[in-house]
PDB file of C-alpha atoms in Angstrom:
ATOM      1  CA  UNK A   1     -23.392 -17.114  13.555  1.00 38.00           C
ATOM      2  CA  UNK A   2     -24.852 -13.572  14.359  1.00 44.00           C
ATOM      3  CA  UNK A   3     -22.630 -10.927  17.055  1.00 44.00           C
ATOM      4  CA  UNK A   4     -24.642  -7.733  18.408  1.00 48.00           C
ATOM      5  CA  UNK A   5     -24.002  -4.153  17.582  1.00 48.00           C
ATOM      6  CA  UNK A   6     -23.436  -1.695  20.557  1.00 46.00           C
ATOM      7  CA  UNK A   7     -27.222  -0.847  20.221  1.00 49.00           C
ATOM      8  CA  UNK A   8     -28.333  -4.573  20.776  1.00 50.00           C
ATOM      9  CA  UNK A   9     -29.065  -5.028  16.875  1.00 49.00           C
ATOM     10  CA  UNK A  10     -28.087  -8.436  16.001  1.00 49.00           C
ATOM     11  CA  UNK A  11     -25.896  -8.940  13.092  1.00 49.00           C
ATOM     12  CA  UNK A  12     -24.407 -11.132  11.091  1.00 50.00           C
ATOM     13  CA  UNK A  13     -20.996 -11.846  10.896  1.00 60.00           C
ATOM     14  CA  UNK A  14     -19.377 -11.377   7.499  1.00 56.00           C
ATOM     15  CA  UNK A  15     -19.857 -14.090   5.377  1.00 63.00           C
ATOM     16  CA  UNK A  16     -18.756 -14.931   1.663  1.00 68.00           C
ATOM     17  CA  UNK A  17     -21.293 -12.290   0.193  1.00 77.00           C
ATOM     18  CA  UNK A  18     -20.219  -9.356   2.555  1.00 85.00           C
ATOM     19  CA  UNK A  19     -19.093  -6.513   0.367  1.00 88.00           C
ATOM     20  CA  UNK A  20     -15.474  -5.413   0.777  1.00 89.00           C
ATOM     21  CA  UNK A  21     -15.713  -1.739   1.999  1.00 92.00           C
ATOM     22  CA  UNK A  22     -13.257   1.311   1.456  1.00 93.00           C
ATOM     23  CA  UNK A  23     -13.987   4.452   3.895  1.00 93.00           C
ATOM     24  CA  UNK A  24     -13.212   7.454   2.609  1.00 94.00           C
ATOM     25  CA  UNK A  25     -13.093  10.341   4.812  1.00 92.00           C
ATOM     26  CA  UNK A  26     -10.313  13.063   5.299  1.00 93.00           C
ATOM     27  CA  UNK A  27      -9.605  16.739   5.482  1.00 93.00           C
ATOM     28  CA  UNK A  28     -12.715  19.196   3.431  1.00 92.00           C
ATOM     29  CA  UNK A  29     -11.101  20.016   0.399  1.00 92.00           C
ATOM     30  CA  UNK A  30      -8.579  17.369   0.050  1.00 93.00           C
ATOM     31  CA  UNK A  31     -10.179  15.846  -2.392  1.00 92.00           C
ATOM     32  CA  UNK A  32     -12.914  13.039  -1.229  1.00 92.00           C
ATOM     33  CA  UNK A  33     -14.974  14.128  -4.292  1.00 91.00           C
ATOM     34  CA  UNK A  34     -12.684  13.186  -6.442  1.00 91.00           C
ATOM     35  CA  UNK A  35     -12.111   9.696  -4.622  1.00 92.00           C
ATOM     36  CA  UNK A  36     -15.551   9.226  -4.697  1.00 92.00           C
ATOM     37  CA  UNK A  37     -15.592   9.471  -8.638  1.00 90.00           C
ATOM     38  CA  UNK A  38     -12.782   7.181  -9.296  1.00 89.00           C
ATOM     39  CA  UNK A  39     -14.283   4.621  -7.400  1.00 90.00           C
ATOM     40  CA  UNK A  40     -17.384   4.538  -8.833  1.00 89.00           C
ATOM     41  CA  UNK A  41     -16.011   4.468 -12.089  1.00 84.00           C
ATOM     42  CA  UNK A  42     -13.961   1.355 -11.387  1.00 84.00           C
ATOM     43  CA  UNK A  43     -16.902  -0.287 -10.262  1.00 85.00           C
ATOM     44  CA  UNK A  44     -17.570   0.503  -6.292  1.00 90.00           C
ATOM     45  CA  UNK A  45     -21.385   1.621  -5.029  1.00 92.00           C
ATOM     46  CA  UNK A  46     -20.440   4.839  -3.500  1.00 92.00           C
ATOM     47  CA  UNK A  47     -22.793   6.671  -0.685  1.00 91.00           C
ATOM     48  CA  UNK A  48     -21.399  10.327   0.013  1.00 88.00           C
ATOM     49  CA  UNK A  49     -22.054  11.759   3.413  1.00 84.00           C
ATOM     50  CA  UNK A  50     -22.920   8.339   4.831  1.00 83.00           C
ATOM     51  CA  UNK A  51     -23.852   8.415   8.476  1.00 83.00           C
ATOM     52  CA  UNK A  52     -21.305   6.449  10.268  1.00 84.00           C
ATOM     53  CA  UNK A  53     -24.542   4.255  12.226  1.00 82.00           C
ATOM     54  CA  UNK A  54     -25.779   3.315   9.002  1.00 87.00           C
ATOM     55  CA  UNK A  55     -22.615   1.960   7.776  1.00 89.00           C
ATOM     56  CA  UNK A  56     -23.479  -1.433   9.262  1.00 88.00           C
ATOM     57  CA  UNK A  57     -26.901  -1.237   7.881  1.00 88.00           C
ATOM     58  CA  UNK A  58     -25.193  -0.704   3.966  1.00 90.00           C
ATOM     59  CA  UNK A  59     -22.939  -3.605   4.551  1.00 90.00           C
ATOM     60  CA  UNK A  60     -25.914  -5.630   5.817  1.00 89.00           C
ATOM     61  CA  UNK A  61     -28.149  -4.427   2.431  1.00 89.00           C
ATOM     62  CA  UNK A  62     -24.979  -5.607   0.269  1.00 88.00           C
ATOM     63  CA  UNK A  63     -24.519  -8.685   2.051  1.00 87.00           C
ATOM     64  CA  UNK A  64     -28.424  -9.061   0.746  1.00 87.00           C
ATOM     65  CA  UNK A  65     -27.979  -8.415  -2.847  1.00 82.00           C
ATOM     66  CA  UNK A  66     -26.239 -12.004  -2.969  1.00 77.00           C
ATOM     67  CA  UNK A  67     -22.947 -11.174  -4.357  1.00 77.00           C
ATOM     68  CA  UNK A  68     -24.798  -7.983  -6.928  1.00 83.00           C
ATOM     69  CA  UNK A  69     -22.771  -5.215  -4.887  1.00 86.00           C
ATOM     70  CA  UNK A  70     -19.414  -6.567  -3.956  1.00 88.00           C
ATOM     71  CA  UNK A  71     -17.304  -3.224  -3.078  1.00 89.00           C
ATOM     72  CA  UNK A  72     -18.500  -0.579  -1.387  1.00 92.00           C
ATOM     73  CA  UNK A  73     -17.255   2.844  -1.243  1.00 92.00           C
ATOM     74  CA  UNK A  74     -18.433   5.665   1.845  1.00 91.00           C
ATOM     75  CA  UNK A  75     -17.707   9.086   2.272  1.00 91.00           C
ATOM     76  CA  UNK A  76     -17.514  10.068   6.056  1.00 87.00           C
ATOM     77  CA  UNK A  77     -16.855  13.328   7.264  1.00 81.00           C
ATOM     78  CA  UNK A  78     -17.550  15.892   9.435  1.00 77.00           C
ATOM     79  CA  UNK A  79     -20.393  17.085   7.391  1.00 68.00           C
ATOM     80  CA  UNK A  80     -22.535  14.563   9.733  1.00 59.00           C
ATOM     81  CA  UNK A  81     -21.421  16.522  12.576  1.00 60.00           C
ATOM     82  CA  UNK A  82     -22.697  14.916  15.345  1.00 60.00           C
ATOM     83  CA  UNK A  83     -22.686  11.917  13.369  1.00 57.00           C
ATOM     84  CA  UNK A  84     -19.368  11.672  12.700  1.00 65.00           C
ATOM     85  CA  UNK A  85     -18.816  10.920  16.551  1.00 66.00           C
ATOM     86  CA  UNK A  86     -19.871   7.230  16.150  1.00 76.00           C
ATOM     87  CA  UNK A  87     -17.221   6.135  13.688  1.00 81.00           C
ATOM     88  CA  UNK A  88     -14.458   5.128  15.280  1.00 79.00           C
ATOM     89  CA  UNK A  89     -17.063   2.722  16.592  1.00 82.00           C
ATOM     90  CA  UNK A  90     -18.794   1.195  14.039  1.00 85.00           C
ATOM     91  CA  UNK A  91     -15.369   0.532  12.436  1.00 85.00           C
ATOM     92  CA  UNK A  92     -14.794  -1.453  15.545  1.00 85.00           C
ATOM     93  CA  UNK A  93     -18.209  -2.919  15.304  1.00 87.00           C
ATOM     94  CA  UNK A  94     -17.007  -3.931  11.538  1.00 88.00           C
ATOM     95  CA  UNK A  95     -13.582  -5.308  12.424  1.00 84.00           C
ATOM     96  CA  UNK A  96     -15.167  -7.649  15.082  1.00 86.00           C
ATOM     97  CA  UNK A  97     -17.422  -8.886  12.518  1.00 85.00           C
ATOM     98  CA  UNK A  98     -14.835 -10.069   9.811  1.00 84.00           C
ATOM     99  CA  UNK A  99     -15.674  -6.921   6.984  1.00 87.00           C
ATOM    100  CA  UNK A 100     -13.025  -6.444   4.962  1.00 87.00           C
ATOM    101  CA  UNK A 101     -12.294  -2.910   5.966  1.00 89.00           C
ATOM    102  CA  UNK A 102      -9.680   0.032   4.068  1.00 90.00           C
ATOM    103  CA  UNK A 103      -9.495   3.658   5.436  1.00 92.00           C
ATOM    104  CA  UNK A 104      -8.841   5.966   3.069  1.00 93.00           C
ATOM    105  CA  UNK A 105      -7.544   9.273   4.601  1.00 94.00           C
ATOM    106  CA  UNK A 106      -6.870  12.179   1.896  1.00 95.00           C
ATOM    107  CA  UNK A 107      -4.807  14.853   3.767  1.00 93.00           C
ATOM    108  CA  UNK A 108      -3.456  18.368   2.590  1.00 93.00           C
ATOM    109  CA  UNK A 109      -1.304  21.594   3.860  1.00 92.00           C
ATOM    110  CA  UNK A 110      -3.401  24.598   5.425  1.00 92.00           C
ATOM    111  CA  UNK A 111      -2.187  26.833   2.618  1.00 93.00           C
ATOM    112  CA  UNK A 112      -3.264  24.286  -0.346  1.00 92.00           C
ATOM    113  CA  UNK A 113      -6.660  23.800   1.597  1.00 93.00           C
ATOM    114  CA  UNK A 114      -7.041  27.842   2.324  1.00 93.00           C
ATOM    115  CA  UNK A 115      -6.621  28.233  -1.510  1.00 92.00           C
ATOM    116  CA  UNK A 116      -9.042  26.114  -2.484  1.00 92.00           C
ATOM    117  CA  UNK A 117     -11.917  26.813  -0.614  1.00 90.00           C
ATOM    118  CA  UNK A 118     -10.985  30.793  -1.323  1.00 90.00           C
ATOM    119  CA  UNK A 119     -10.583  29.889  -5.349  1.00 88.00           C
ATOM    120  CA  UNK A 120     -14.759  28.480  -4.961  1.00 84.00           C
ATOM    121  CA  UNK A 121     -15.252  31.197  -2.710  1.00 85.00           C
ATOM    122  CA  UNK A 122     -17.263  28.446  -0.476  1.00 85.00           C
ATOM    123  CA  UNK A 123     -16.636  28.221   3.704  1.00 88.00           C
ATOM    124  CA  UNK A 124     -15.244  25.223   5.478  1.00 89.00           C
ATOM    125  CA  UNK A 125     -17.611  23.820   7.207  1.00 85.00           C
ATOM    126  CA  UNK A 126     -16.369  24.292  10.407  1.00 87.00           C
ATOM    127  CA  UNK A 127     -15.306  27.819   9.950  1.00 87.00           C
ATOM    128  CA  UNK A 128     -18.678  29.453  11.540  1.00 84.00           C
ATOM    129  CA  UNK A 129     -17.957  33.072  11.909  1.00 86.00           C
ATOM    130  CA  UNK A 130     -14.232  32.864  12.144  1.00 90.00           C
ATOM    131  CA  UNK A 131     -11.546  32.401   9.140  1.00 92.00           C
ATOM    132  CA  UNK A 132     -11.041  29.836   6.881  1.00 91.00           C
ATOM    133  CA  UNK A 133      -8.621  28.220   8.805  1.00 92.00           C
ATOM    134  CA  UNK A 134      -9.824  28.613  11.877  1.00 92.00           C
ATOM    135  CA  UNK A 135     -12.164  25.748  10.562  1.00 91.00           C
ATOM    136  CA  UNK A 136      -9.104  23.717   9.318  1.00 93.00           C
ATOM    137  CA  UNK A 137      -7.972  23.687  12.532  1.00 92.00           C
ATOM    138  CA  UNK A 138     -10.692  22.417  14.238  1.00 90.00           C
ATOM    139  CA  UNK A 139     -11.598  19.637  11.398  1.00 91.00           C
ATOM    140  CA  UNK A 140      -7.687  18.425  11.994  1.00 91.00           C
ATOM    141  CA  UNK A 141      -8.450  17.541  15.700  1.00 89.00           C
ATOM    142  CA  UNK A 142     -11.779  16.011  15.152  1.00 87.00           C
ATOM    143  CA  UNK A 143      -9.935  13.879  12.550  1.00 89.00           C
ATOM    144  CA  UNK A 144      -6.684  12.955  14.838  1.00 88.00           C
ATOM    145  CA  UNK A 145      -7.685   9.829  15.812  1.00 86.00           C
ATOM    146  CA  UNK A 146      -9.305   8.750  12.357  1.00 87.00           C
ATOM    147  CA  UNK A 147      -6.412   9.202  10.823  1.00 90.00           C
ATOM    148  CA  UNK A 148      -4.492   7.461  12.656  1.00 87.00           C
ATOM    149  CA  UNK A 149      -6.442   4.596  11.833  1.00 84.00           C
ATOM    150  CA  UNK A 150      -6.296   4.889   8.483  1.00 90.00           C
ATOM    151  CA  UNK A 151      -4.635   2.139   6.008  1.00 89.00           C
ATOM    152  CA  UNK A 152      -3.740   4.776   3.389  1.00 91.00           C
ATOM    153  CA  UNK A 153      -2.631   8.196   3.594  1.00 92.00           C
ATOM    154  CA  UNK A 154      -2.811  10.430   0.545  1.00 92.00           C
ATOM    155  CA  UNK A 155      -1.200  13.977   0.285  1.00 92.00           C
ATOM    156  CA  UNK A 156      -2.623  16.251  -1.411  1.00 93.00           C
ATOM    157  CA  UNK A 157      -1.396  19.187  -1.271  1.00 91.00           C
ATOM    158  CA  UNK A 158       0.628  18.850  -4.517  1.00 87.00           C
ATOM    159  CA  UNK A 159      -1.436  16.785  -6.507  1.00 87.00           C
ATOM    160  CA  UNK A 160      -4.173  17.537  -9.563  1.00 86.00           C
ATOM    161  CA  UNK A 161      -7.289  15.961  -9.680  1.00 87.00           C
ATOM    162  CA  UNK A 162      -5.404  13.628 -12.312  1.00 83.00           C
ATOM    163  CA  UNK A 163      -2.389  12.724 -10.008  1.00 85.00           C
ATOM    164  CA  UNK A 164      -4.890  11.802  -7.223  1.00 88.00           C
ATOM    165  CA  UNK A 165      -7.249   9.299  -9.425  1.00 86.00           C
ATOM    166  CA  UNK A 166      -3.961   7.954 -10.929  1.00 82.00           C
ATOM    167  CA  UNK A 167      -2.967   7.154  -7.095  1.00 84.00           C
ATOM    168  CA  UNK A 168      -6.225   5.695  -6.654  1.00 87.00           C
ATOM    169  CA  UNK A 169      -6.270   3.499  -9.961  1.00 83.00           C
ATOM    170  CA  UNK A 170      -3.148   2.278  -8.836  1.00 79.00           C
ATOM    171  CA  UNK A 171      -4.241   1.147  -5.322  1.00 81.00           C
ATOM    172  CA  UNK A 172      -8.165  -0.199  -5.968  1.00 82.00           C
ATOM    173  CA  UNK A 173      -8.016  -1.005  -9.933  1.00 73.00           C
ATOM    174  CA  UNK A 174      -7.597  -4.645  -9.290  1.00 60.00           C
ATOM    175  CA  UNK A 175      -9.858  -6.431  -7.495  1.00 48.00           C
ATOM    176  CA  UNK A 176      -7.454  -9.066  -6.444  1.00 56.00           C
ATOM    177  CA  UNK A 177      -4.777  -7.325  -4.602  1.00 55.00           C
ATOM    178  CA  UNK A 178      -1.494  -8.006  -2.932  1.00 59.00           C
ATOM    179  CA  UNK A 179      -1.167  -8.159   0.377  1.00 71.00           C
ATOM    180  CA  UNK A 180       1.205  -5.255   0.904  1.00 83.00           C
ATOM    181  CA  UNK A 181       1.745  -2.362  -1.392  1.00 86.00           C
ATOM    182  CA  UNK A 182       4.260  -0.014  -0.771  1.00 92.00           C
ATOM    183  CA  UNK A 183       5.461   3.404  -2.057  1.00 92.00           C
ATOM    184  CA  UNK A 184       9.254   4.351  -1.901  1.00 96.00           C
ATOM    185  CA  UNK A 185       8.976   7.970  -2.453  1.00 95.00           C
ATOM    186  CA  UNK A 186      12.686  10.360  -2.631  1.00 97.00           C
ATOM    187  CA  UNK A 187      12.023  14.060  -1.182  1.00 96.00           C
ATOM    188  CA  UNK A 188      14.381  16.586  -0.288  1.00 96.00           C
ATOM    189  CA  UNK A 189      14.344  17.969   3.324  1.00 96.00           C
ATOM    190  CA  UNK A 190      14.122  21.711   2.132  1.00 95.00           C
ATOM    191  CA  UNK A 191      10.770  20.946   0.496  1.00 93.00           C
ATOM    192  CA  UNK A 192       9.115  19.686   3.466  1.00 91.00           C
ATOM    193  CA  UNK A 193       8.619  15.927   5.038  1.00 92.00           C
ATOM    194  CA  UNK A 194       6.170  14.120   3.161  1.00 90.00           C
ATOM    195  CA  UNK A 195       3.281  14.317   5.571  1.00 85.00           C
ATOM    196  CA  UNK A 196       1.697  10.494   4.318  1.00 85.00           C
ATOM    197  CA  UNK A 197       4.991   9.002   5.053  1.00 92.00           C
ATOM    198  CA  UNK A 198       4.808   5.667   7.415  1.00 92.00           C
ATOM    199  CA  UNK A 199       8.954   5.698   7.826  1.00 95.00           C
ATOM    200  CA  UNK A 200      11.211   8.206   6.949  1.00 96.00           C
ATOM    201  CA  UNK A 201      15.005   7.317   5.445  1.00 96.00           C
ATOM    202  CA  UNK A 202      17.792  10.378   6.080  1.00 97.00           C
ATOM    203  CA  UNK A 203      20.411  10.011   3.218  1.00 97.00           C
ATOM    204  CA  UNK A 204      22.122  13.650   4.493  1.00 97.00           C
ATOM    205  CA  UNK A 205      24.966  11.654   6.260  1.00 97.00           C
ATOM    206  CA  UNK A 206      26.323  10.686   3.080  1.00 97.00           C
ATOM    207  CA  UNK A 207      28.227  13.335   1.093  1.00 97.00           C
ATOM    208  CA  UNK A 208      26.620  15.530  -1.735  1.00 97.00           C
ATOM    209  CA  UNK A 209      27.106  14.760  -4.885  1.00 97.00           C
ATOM    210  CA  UNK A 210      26.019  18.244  -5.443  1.00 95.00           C
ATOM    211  CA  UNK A 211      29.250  19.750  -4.724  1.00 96.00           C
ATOM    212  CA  UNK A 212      30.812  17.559  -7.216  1.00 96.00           C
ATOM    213  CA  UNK A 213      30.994  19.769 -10.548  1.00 95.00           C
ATOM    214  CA  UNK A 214      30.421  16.996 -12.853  1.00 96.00           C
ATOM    215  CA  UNK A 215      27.739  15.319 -11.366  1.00 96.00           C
ATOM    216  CA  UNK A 216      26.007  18.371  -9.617  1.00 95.00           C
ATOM    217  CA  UNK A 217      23.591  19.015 -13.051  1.00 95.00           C
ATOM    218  CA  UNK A 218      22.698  15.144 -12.746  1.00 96.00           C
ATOM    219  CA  UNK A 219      20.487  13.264 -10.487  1.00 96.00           C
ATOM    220  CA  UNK A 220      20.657   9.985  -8.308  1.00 96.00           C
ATOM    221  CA  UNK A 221      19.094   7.940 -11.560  1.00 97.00           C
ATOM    222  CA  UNK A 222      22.416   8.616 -13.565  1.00 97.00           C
ATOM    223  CA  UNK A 223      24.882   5.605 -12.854  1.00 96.00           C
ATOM    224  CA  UNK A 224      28.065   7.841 -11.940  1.00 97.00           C
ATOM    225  CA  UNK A 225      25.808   9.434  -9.407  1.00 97.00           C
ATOM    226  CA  UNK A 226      24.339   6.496  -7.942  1.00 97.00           C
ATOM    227  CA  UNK A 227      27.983   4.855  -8.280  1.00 97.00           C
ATOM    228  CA  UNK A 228      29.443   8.097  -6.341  1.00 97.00           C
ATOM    229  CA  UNK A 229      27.181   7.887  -3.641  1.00 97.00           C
ATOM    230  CA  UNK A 230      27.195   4.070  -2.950  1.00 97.00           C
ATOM    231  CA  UNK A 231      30.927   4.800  -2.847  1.00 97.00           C
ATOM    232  CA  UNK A 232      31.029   6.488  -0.047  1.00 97.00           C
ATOM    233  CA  UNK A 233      31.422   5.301   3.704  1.00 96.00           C
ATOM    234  CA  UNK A 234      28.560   3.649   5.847  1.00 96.00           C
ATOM    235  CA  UNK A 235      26.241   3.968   1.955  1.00 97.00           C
ATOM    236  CA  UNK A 236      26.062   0.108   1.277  1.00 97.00           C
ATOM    237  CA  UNK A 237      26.332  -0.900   4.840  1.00 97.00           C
ATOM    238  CA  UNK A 238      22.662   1.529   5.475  1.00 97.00           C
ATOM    239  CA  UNK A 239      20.907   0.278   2.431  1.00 97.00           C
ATOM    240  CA  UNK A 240      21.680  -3.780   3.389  1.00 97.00           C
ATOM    241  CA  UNK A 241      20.887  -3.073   7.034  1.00 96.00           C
ATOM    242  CA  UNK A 242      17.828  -0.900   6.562  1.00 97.00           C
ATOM    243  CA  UNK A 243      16.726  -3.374   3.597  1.00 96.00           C
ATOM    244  CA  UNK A 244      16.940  -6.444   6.442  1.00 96.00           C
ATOM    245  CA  UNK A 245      14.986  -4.080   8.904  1.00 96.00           C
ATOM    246  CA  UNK A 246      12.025  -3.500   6.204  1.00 95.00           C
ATOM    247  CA  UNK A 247      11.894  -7.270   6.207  1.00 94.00           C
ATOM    248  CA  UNK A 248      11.051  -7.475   9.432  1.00 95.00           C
ATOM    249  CA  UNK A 249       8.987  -4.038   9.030  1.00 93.00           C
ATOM    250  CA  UNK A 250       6.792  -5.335   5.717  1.00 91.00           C
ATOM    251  CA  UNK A 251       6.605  -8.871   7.728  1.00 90.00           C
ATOM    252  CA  UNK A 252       4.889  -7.514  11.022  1.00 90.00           C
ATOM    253  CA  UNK A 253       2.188  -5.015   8.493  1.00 87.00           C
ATOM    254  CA  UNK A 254       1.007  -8.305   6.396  1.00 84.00           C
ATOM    255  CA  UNK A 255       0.996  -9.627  10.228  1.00 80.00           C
ATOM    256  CA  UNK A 256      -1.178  -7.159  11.161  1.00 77.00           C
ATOM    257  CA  UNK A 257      -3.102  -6.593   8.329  1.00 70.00           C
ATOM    258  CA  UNK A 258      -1.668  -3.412   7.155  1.00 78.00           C
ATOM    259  CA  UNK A 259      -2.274  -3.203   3.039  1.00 78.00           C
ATOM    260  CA  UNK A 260       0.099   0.019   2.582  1.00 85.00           C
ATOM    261  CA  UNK A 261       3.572   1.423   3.162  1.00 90.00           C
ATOM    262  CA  UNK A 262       4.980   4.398   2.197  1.00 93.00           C
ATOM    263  CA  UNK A 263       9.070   4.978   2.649  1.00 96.00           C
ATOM    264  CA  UNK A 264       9.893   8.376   2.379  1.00 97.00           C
ATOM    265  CA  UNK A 265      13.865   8.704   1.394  1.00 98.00           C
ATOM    266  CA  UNK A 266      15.028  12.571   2.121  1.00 97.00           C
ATOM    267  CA  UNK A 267      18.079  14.482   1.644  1.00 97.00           C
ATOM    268  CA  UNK A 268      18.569  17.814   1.311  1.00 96.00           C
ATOM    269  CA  UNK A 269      16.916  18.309  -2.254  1.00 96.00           C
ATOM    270  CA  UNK A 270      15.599  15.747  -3.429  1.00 96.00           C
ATOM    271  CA  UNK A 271      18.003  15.233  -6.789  1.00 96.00           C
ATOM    272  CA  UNK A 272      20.864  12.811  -5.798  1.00 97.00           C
ATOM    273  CA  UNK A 273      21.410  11.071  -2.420  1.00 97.00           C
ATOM    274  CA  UNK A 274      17.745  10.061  -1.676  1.00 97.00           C
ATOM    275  CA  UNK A 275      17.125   9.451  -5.716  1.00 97.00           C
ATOM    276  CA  UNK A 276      20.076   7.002  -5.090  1.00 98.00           C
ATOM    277  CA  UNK A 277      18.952   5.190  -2.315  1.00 98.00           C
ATOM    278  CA  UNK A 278      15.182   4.947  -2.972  1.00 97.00           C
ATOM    279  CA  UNK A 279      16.171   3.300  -6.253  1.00 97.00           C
ATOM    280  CA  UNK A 280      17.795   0.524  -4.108  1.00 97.00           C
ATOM    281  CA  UNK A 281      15.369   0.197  -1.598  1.00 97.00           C
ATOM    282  CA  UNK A 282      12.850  -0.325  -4.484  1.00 97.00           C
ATOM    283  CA  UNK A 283      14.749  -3.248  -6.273  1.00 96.00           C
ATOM    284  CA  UNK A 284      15.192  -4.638  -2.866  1.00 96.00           C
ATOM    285  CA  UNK A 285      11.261  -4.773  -1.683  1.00 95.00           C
ATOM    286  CA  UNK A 286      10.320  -6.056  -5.162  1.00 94.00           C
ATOM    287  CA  UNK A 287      12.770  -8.590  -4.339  1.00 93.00           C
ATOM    288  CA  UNK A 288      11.273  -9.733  -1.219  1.00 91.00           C
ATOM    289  CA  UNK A 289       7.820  -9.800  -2.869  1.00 89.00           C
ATOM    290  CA  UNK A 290       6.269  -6.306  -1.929  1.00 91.00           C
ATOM    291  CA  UNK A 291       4.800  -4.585  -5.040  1.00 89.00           C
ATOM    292  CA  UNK A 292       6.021  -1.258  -4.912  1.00 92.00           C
ATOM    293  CA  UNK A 293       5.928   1.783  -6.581  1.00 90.00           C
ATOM    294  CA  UNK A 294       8.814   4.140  -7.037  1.00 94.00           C
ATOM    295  CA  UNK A 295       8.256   8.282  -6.641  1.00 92.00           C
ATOM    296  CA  UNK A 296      10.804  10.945  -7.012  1.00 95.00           C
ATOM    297  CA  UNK A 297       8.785  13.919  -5.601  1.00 92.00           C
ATOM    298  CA  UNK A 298      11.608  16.999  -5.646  1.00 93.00           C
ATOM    299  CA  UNK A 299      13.884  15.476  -8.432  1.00 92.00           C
ATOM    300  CA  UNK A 300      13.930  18.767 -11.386  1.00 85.00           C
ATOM    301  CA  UNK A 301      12.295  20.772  -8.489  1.00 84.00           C
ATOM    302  CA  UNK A 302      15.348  23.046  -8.519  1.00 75.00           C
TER     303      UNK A 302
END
């Protein structure tokens, strides 16, 4: 069975020896590079600064190659310039055909991106004749829509190049994957919400721990802190209700196809409260079947 392409092309629909592809695209300087090399290295065919109109015509030449290149990794961005305009629709064009399709969206702060193109004393490519982030700002709206499209989110504005590939590994190493990963990650509210956050938890109605002398040097892994704050009022009735609404949460995104979930947990700091409850939420997805990975961003931030 063939479908056409919005140019009239005829195609054909995604059969058993269409390669699985991974878009990678994102803010300049957030680290697609680095993407790029960890996929490769696990085994993808990567293009870098693919033309979005050709993407159909690289999942068409793997289709070819009878089964030789089964994953397929592209770097879009807005390097293509005018390019970049037809995405959005040729990922349309490859949904309607059956391609097993994963954005990849690598965002970061203005003031990590600002450092790093000043520390390789190289423009954005947007910038023109203005600032640095002048160009920033103008990538981030030709990007709103993309990212909200995208199946994973990555932050980096606190990673190294090792943290990022380890995120990576973690997602694409396996070729047989689950259908819904999530990542339960404890932050505290005075660092900042975690911008690649799906849902976000607020653990500040409970009370501190902090202001407890004994447990204030300890975090929400020690047992008489997590013991403390489950202790307290309203703390086991939120984690069993919002536990039964992430059933019904992690149900609808296999529904819909969705491979990733990240739960961000805050309270004020990061150290007890959220470390607490993120721990529980954790047990309770792997319960119900979600593989999930557990990340205490703030804890021994202090």
């Amino acid at each position: 069975m063939t479908v056409s392409d919005p140019g009239g092309t005829t195609r054909p629909e995604a059969g058993e020896n269409t390669p699985e592809l991974v878009i990678i695209s994102g803010m300049s300087g957030a680290g697609r590079s680095t993407a790029a090399k960890c996929l490769e290295d696990l085994g993808w065919f990567v293009v870098d600064n693919l033309p979005p109109a050709l993407i159909l015509t690289m999942v068409d030449l793997g289709a070819r190659s009878q089964g030789s290149v089964p994953r397929i990794g592209a770097v879009v961005d807005v390097r293509g310039r005018s390019f970049f305009d037809d995405l959005l629709t040729s990922l349309e064009e490859l949904e309607k055909r059956g391609v097993r399709l994963r954005v990849v969206f690598l965002e970061s702060s203005d003031e990590a991106l600002v450092r790093r193109f000043e520390s390789v004393r190289r423009p954005h490519p947007l910038q023109g004749d203005g600032r640095i982030v002048d160009g920033i700002v103008q990538e981030r709206e030709l990007l709103r829509d993309l990212r909200g499209e995208a199946d994973l989110v990555i932050d980096t504005s606190n990673l190294n190049v090792h943290q990022l590939r380890a995120k990576l590994d973690a997602q694409f190493a396996d070729h047989d994957e689950p259908e819904l990963r999530a990542t339960v990650m404890s932050f505290g509210f005075k660092y900042g919400l975690p911008v690649d956050a799906d849902l976000v938890v607020d653990c500040r109605f409970l009370p501190n721990p902090h202001w407890v002398p004994e447990l204030r040097a300890r975090t929400g892994t020690d047992p008489d802190v997590a013991g403390y704050v489950f202790k307290q009022p309203g703390a086991q009735e939120f984690l069993d209700g919002y536990a039964e609404l992430l059933r019904i949460v992690t149900e609808g995104y296999r529904r819909e196809g969705k491979r990733y979930m990240t739960l961000a947990v805050g309270c004020t700091g990061g150290k007890h409260r959220s470390v607490a409850m993120s721990e529980r939420l954790t047990r309770r997805l792997i319960a119900d079947g979600v593989e999930t990975v557990l990340v205490h961003r703030d804890m021994g931030r202090e």
